[in-house]
Coordinates of C-alpha atoms in Angstrom, one line a residue:
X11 CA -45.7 12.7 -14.3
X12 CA -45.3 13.5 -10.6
X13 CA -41.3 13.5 -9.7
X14 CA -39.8 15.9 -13.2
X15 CA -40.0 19.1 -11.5
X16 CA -37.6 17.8 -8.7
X17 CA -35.4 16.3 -11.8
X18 CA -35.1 19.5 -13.1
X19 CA -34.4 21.1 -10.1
X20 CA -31.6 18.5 -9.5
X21 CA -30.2 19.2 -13.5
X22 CA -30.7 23.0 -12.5
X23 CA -28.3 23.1 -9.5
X24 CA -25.8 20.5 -11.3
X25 CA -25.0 23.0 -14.0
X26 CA -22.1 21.9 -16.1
X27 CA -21.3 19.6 -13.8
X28 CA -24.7 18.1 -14.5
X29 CA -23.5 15.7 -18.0
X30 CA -22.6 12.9 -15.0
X31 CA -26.6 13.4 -14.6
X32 CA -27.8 12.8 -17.4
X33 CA -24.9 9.9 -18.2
X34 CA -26.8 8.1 -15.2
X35 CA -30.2 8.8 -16.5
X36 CA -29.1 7.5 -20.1
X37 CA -27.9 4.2 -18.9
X38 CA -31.0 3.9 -16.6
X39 CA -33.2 3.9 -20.0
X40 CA -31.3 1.6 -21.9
X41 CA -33.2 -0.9 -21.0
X42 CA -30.7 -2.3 -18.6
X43 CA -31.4 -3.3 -14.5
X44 CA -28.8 -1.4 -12.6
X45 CA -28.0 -2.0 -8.6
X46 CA -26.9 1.1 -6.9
X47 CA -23.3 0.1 -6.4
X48 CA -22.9 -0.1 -10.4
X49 CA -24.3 2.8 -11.4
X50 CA -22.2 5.0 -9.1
X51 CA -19.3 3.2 -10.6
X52 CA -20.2 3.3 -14.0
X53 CA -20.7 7.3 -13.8
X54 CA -18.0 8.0 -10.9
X55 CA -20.4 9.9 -9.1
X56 CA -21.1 10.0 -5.1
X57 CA -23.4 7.9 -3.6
X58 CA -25.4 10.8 -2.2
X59 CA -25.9 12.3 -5.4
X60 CA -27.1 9.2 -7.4
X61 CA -29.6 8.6 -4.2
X62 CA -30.5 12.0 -5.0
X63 CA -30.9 11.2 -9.1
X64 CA -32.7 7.8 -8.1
X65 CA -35.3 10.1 -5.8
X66 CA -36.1 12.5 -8.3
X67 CA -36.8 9.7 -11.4
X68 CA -39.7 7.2 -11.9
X69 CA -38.0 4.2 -11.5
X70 CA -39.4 0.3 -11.8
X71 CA -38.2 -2.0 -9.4
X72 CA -36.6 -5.3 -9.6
X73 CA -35.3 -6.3 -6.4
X74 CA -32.6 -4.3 -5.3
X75 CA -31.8 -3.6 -9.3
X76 CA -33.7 -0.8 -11.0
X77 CA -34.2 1.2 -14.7
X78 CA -36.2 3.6 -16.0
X79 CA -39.1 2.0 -18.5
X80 CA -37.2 3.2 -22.1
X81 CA -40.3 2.8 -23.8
X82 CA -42.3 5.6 -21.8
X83 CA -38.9 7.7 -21.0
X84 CA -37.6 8.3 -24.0
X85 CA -40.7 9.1 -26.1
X86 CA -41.6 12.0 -24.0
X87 CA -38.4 13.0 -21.9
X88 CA -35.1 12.5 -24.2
X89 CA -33.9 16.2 -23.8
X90 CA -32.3 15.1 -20.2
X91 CA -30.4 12.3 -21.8
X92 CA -27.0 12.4 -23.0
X93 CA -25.3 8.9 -24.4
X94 CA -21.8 10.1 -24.6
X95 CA -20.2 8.7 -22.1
X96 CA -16.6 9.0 -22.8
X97 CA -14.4 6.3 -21.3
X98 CA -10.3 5.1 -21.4
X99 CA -10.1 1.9 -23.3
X100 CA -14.0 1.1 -22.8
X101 CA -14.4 -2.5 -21.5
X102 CA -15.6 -4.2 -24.9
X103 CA -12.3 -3.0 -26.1
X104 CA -10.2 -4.3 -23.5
X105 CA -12.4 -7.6 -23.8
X106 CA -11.5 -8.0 -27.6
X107 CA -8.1 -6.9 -27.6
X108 CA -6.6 -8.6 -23.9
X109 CA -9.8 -10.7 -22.9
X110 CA -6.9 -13.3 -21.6
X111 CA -4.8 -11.3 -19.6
X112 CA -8.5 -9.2 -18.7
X113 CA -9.8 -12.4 -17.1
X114 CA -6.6 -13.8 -15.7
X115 CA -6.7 -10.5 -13.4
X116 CA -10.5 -10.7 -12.2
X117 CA -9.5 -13.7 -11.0
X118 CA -6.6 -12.9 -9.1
X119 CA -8.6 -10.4 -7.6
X120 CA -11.4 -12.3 -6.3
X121 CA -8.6 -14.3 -4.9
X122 CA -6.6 -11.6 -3.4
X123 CA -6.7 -11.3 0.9
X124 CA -9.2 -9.4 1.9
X125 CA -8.6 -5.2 2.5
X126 CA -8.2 -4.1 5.5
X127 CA -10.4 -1.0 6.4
X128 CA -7.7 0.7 8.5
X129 CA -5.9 0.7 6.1
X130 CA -8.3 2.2 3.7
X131 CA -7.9 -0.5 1.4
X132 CA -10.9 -0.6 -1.5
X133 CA -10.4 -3.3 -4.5
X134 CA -10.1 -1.7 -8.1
X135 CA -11.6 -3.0 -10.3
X136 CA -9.6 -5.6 -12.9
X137 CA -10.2 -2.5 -15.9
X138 CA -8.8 -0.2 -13.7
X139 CA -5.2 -2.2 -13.5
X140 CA -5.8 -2.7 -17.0
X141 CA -5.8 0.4 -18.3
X142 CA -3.0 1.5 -15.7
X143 CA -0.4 -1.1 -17.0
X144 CA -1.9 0.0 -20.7
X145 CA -1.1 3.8 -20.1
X146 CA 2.7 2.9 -18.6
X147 CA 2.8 1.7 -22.0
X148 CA 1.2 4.2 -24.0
X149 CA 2.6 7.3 -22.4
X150 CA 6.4 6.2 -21.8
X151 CA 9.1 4.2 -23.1
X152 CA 9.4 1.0 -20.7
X153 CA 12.0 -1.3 -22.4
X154 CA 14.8 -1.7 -19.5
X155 CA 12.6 0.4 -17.4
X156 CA 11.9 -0.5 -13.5
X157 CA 8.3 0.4 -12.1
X158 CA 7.8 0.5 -8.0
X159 CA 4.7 -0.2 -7.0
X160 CA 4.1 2.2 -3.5
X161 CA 1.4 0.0 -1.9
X162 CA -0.2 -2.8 -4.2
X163 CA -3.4 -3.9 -3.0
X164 CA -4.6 -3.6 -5.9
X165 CA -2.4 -5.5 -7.7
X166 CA -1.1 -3.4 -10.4
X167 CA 2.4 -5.2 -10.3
X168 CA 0.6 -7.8 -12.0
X169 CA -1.0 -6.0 -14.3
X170 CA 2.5 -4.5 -15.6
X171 CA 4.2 -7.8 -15.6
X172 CA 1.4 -9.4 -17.9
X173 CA 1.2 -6.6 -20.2
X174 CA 4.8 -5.7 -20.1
X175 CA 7.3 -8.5 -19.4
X176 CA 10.2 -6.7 -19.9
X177 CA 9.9 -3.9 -17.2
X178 CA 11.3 -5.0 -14.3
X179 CA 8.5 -4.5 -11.1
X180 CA 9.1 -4.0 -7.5
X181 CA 6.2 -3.7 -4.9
X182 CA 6.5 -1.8 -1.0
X183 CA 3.2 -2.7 0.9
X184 CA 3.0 -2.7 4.7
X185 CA 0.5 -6.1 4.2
X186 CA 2.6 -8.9 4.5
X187 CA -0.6 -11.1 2.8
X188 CA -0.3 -9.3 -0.1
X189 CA 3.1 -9.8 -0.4
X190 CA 3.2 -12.9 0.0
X191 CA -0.1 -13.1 -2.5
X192 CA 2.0 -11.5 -5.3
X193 CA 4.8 -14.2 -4.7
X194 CA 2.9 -16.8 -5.2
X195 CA 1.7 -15.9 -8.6
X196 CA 5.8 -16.2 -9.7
X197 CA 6.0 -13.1 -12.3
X198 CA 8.8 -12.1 -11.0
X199 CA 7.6 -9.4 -9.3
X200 CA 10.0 -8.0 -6.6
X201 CA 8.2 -7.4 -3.0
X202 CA 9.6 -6.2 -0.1
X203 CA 8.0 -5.3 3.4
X204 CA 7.2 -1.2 4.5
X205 CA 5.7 0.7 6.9
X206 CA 6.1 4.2 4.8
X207 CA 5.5 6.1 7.5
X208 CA 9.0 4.4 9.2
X209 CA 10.5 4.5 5.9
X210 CA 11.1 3.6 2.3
X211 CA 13.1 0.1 1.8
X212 CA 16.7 0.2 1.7
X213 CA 16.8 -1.9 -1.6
X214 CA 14.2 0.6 -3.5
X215 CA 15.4 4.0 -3.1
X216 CA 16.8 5.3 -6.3
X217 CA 15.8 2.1 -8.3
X218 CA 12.7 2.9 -10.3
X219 CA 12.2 5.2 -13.4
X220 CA 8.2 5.3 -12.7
X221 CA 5.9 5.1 -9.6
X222 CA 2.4 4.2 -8.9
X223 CA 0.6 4.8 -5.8
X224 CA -3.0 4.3 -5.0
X225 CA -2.5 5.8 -1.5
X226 CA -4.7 6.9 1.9
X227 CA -7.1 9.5 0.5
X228 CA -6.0 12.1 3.1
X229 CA -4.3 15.1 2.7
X230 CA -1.3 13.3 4.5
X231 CA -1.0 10.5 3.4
X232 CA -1.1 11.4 -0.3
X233 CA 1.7 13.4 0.5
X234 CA 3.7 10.7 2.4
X235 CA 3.3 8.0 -0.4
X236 CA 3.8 10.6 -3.0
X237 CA 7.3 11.7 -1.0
X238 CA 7.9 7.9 -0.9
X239 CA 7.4 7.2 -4.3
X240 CA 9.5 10.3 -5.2
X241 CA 12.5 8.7 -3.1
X242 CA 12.3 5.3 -5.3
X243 CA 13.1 7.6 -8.4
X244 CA 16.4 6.4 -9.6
X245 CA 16.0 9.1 -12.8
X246 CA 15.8 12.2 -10.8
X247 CA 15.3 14.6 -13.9
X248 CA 12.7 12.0 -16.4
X249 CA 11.2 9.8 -13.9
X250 CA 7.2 10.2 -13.0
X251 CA 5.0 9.6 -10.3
X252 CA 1.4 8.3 -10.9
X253 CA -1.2 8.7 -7.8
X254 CA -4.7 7.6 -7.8
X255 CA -6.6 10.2 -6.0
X256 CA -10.6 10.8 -5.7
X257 CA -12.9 12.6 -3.7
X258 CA -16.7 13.2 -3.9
X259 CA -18.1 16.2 -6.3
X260 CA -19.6 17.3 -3.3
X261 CA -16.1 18.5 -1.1
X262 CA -14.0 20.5 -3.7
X263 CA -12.1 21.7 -0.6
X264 CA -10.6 18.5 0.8
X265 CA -9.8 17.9 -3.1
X266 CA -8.0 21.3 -2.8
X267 CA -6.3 20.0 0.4
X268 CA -4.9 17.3 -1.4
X269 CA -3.6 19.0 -4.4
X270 CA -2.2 21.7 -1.7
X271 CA 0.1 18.5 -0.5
X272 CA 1.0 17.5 -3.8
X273 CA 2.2 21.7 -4.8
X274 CA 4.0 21.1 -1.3
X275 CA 5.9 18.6 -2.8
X276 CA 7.4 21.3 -5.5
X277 CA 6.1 18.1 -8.3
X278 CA 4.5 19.5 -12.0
X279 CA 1.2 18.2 -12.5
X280 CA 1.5 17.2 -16.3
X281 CA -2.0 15.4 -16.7
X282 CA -5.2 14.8 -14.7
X283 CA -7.2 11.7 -15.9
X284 CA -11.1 12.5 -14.9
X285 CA -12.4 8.9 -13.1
X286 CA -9.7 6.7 -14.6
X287 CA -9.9 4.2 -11.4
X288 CA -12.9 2.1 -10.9
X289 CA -13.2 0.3 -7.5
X290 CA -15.8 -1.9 -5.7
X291 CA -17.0 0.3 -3.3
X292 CA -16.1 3.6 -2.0
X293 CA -19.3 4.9 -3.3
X294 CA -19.2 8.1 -1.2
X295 CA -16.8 9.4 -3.7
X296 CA -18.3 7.9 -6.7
X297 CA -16.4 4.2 -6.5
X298 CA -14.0 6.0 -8.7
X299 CA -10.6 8.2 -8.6
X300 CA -8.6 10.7 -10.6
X301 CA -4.9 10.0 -12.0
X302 CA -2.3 12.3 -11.8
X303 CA 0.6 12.3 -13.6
X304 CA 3.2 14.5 -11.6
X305 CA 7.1 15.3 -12.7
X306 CA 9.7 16.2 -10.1
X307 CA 11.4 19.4 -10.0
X308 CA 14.6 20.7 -8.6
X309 CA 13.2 21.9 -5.5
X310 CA 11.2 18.3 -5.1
X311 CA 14.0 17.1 -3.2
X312 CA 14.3 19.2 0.1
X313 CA 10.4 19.1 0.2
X314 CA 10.5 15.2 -0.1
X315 CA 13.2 15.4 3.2
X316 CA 11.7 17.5 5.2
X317 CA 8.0 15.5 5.0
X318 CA 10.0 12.3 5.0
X319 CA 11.1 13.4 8.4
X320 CA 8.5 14.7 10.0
X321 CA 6.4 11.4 9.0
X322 CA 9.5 9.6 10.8
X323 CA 8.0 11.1 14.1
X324 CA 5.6 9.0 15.9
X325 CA 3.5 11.9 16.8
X326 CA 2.5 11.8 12.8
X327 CA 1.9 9.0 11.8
X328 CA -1.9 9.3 11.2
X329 CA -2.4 9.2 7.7
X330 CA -5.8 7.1 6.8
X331 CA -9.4 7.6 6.9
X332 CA -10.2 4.9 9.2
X333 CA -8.7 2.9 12.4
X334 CA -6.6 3.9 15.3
X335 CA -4.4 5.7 12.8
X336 CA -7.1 7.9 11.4
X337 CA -6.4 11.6 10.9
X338 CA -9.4 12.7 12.9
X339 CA -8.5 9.6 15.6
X340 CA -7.7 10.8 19.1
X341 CA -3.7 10.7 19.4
X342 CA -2.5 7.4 21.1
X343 CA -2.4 7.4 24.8
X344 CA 1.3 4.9 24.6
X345 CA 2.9 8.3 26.0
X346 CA 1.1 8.0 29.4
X347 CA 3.4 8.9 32.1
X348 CA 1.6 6.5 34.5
X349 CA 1.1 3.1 31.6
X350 CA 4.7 3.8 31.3
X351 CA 5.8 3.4 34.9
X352 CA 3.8 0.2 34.8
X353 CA 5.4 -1.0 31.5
X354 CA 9.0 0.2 32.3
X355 CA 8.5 -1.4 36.0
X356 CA 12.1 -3.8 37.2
X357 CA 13.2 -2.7 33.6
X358 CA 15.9 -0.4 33.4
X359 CA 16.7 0.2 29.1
X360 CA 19.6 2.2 28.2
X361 CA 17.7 3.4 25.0
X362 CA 13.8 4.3 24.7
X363 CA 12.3 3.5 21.0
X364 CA 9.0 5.2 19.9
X365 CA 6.4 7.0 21.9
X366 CA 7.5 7.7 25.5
X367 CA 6.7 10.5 27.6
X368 CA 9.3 12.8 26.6
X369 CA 10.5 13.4 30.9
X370 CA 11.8 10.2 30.9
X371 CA 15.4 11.5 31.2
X372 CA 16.8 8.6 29.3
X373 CA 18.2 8.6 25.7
X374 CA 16.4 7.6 23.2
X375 CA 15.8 7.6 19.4
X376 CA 12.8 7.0 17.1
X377 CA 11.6 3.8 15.5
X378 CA 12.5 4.8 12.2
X379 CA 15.9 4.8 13.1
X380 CA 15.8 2.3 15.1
X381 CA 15.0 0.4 11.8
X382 CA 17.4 2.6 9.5
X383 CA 20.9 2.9 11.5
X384 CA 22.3 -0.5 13.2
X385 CA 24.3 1.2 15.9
X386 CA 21.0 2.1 17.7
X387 CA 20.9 -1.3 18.2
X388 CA 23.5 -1.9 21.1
X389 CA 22.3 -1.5 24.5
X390 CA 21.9 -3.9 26.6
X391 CA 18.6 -3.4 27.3
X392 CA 16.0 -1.7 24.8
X393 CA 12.4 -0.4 25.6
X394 CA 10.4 0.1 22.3
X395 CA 6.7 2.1 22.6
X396 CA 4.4 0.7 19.4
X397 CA 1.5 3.2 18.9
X398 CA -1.8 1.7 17.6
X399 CA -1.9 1.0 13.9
X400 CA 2.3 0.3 13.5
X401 CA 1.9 -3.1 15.3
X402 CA 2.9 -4.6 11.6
X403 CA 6.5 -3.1 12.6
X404 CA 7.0 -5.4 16.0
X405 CA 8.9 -8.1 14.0
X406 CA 10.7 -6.0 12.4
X407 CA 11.6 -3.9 15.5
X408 CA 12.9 -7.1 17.2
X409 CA 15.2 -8.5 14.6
X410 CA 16.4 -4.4 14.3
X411 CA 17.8 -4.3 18.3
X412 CA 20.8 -6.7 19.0
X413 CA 19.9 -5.8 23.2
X414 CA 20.0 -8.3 25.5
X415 CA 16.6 -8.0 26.4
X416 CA 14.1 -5.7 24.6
X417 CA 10.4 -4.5 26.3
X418 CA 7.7 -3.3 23.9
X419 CA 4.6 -1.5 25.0
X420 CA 1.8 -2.4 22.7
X421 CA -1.5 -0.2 22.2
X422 CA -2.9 -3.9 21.6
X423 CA -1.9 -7.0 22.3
X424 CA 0.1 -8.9 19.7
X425 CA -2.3 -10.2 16.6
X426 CA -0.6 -13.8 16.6
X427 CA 1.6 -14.3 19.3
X428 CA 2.6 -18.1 18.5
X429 CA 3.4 -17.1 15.2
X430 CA 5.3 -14.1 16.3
X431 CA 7.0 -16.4 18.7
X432 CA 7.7 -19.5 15.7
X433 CA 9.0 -16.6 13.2
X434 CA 11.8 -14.7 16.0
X435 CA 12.2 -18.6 17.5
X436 CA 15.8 -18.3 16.6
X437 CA 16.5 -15.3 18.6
X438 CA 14.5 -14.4 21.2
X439 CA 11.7 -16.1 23.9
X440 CA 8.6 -14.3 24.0
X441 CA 6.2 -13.8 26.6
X442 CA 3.1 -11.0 27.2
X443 CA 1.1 -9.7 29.7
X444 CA -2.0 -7.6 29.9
X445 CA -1.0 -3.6 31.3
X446 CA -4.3 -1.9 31.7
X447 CA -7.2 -1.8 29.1
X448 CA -6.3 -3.0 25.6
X449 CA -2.1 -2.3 26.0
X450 CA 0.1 -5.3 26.8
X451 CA 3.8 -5.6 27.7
X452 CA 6.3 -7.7 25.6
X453 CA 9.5 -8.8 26.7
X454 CA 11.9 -10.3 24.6
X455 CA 15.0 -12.0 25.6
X456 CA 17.9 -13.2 23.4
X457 CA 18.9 -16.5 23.6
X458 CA 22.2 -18.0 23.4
X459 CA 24.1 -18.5 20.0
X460 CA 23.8 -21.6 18.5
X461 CA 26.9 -23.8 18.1
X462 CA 27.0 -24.9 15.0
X463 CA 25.2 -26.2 11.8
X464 CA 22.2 -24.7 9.8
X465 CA 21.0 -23.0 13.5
X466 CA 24.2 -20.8 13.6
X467 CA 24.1 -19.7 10.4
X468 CA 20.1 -18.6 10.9
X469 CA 21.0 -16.8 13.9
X470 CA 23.8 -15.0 12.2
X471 CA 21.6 -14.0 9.8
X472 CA 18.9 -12.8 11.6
X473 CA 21.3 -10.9 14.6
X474 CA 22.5 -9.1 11.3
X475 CA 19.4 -7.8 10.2
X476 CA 20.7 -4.5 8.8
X477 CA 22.8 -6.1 6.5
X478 CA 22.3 -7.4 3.4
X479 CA 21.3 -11.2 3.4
X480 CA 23.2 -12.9 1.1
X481 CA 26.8 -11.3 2.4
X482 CA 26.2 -12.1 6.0
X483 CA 25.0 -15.5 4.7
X484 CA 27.8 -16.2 2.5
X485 CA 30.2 -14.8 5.2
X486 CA 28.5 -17.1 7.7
X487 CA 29.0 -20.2 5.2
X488 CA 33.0 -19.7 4.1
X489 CA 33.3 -19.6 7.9
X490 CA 31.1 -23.0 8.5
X491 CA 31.7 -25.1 5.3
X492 CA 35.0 -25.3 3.0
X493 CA 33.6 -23.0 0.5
X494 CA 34.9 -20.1 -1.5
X495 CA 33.0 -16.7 -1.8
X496 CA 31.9 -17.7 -5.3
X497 CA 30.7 -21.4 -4.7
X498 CA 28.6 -20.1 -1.4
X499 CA 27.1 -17.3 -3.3
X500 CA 26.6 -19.8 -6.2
X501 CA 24.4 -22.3 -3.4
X502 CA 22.8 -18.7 -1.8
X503 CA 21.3 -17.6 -5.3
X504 CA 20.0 -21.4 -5.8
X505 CA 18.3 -21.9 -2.5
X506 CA 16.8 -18.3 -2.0
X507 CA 17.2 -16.0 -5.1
X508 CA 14.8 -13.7 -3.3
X509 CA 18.1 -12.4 -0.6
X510 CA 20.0 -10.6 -3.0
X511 CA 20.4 -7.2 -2.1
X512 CA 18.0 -7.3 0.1
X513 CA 18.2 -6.6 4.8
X514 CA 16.2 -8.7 6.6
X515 CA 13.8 -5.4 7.3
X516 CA 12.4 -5.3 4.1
X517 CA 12.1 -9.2 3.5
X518 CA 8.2 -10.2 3.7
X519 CA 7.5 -12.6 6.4
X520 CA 6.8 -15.5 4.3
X521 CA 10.5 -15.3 3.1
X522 CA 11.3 -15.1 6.8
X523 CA 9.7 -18.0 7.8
X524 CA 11.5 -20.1 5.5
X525 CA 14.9 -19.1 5.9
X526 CA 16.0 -22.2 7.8
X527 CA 14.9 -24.7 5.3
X528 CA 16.9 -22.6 2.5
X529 CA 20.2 -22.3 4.7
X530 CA 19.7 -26.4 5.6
X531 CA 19.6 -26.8 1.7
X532 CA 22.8 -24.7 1.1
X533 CA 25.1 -26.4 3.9
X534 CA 23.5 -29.6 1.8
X535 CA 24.7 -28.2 -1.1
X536 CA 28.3 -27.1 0.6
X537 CA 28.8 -30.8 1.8
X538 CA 28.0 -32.2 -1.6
X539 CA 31.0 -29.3 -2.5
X540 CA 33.0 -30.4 -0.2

């Protein structure tokens, strides 16, 4: 039959390597139709090489689904075929044993908010958060213990919550749908807003005992989410890092890269998991993804600093596959000596934020300081430069300055101004203009306090960003209402049990938006006091 000596061939050149072979070729004669996307999922091998299988085999043809005829294969050719396909917690047992909580997740994942390709998001599959929550539980002791989430698109959070009730979950994601996707499913899960590369949240470094991270699969940005996820780690000497990680069988060498940035890191590599994440899609490396299990080590720490501070610098901040912040992307043109005469034009800002040309002789600071350290936050007048890809930031960059007026030089313009404008409605008035090609100009100027009532105590809120909610709240209240520190705390915790220990930086937008409603209900609540 025309088309074996090229299988052979293929088996030939595969060598060892060549059992994910004849895996595929086994489930292509077992009688079942396969579409391309499931079988290089089911075997966690490229999409290149299965084309490559698919070419070399006598195939019948079912629409886009496809098998080999068992009845003909396996008579004459069964020395290719190998049925052992070994597998963590194979589906039919996680069907028998958690078919509930099983189903419960494939829904919530059809549901979820779309990915977003720039920020190389790719669904796993509802097995795959499975088996991740199972492991936590297999592998460690999680009564009392606290798991952080770095980046949840996937929604493991859930997963762990379901499985494991008692382990208290926390979730940083630079989405703000996701976020407020995993609040709506109230299990408790704790989420807060980051941009990693600007910094870990305030309210989650040294709080967990284990991380999880299904990060950017680039050399850089495993290393970043891996840093960040080592700065969560409340348990210094016991606590572990988990990182999904996958690359094709066909580039050992950015694999390599990769593990390079994780040895940079100074973290033990205690297990490797072979294809333990499933996804729906990323075929070209196989729709599937390694887990590490990786320790920290004395000399962890200054290697988690130093990265951390580098990535601080908005000259490296490219750390995904695709988009404007792409690590093969041409650098951001913000920096433009002439587009930032134009933007800086009748302004005159006693502090430059971000990505200015460096001969501006002004001061200046960058915006993950900005965000981290309120005293950067006084002059009068602040210009902030946003480089393409960290426009999810600009809210938070806003409610960070106490200027006067603040002037923010966009790569784009903003995605929803009228929102942007309804959210910051207590603080500032927006307005934009076009600069040249896709960058725009915002200008953003403070209003007036408010003199009283519900208003006053939003705006003292939100002018106090960098401190934690529920103080400057229940400071704002003893001052407003006849109420002691315990009776406003008491009316705080009831009307927005999300604010505790928690700035307004890290708070997801959602929470944002619905701060005035929840301070009307506590000065309610104080006059019923009263």
């Amino acid at each position: 039959m025309a088309g074996f000596e090229a299988l052979d061939d293929l088996m030939t050149k595969a060598g060892v390597d060549s059992r994910r072979l004849r895996g595929a070729v086994a489930l292509l004669a077992g009688g079942r139709w396969w579409t391309l996307a499931d079988l290089v999922r089911e075997t966690a091998t490229s999409r290149r090489t299965v084309e490559a299988l698919l070419r070399a085999l006598p195939l019948e043809h079912s629409g886009d689904r496809f098998r080999i005829n068992p009845a003909n294969w396996l008579k004459e050719h069964h020395t290719v075929i190998s049925s052992d396909i070994s597998d963590y917690w194979p589906i039919e047992i996680l069907r028998e044993r958690y078919g509930d909580i099983l189903e419960r997740l494939e829904t919530l994942i059809a549901k979820a908010p779309r990915g977003r390709h720039v920020l190389d998001h790719v669904p796993a599959t509802a097995e795959t958060v499975l088996r991740r929550a199972l492991l936590l539980g297999e592998r460690f002791w999680l009564p009392g213990a606290r798991v952080l989430c770095v980046g949840d698109h996937d929604l493991t959070s859930l997963a762990v919550r379901m499985l494991h009730p008692e382990v208290e979950v926390a979730v940083a994601d630079i989405d703000d749908r996701i976020l407020g996707y995993l609040d709506e499913q109230a299990l408790g899960v704790r989420t807060r807003w980051a941009d990693l590369r600007l910094g870990l949240p305030p309210s989650l470094r040294g709080w967990a005992d284990l991380a999880i991270t299904d990060p950017p699969y680039t050399p850089e940005g495993i290393g970043l989410f891996t840093a960040r996820a080592a700065e969560g780690l409340r348990d210094r000497e016991q606590g572990r890092i988990l990182v999904a990680y996958g690359a094709s069988e066909r580039t050992p060498m950015l694999a390599l890269k990769v593990q390079k940035a994780l040895l940079a890191l100074n973290l033990l590599n205690e297990a490797i998991f072979p294809d333990f994440n499933r996804y729906y899609g990323a075929e070209a490396i196989g729709s599937a993804a390694d887990l590490y299990v990786l320790r920290p080590t004395t000399k962890t720490w200054p290697a988690v600093a130093a990265l951390t501070d580098r990535a601080a610098d908005h000259t490296a901040t490219a750390i995904y596959t695709q988009g404007p912040q792409a690590v093969e992307s041409a650098p951001g043109q913000l920096d433009d000596a002439e587009r930032a005469a134009a933007a800086l034009d009748g302004f005159e800002p006693g502090l430059l934020a971000g990505a200015w040309p460096r001969d501006l002789a002004m001061p200046r600071t960058r915006l993950a300081t900005l965000l981290a350290k309120p005293y950067t936050a006084d002059p009068e007048r602040v210009a902030i430069a946003v480089p393409a890809g960290l426009e999810a930031a600009l809210p938070r960059l806003l409610l960070a300055t106490r200027a006067r007026c603040a002037r923010v030089l966009l790569a784009h313009a903003p995605d929803d101004l009228p929102a942007l404008a309804a959210l910051l409605a207590p603080v500032y008035v927006l307005t934009t203009r076009r600069l040249s090609g896709d960058a725009h100009v915002l200008d953003a100027v403070r209003l007036a306090p408010a003199a009283g009532g519900a208003d006053a105590v939003v705006r003292r809120i939100m002018d106090s960003a960098h401190g934690k909610i529920a103080n400057v709240w229940r400071e704002a209240l003893t001052g407003a209402a006849s109420l002691t520190k315990r009776q406003a705390r008491t009316v705080i915790e009831e009307a927005a049990p999300w604010a505790a220990d928690l700035t307004l930086l890290e708070v997801p937008l959602h929470r944002v938006a619905t701060l005035p409603a929840a301070v009307a209900r506590t000065l309610g609540a104080a006059t019923q006091l009263g």
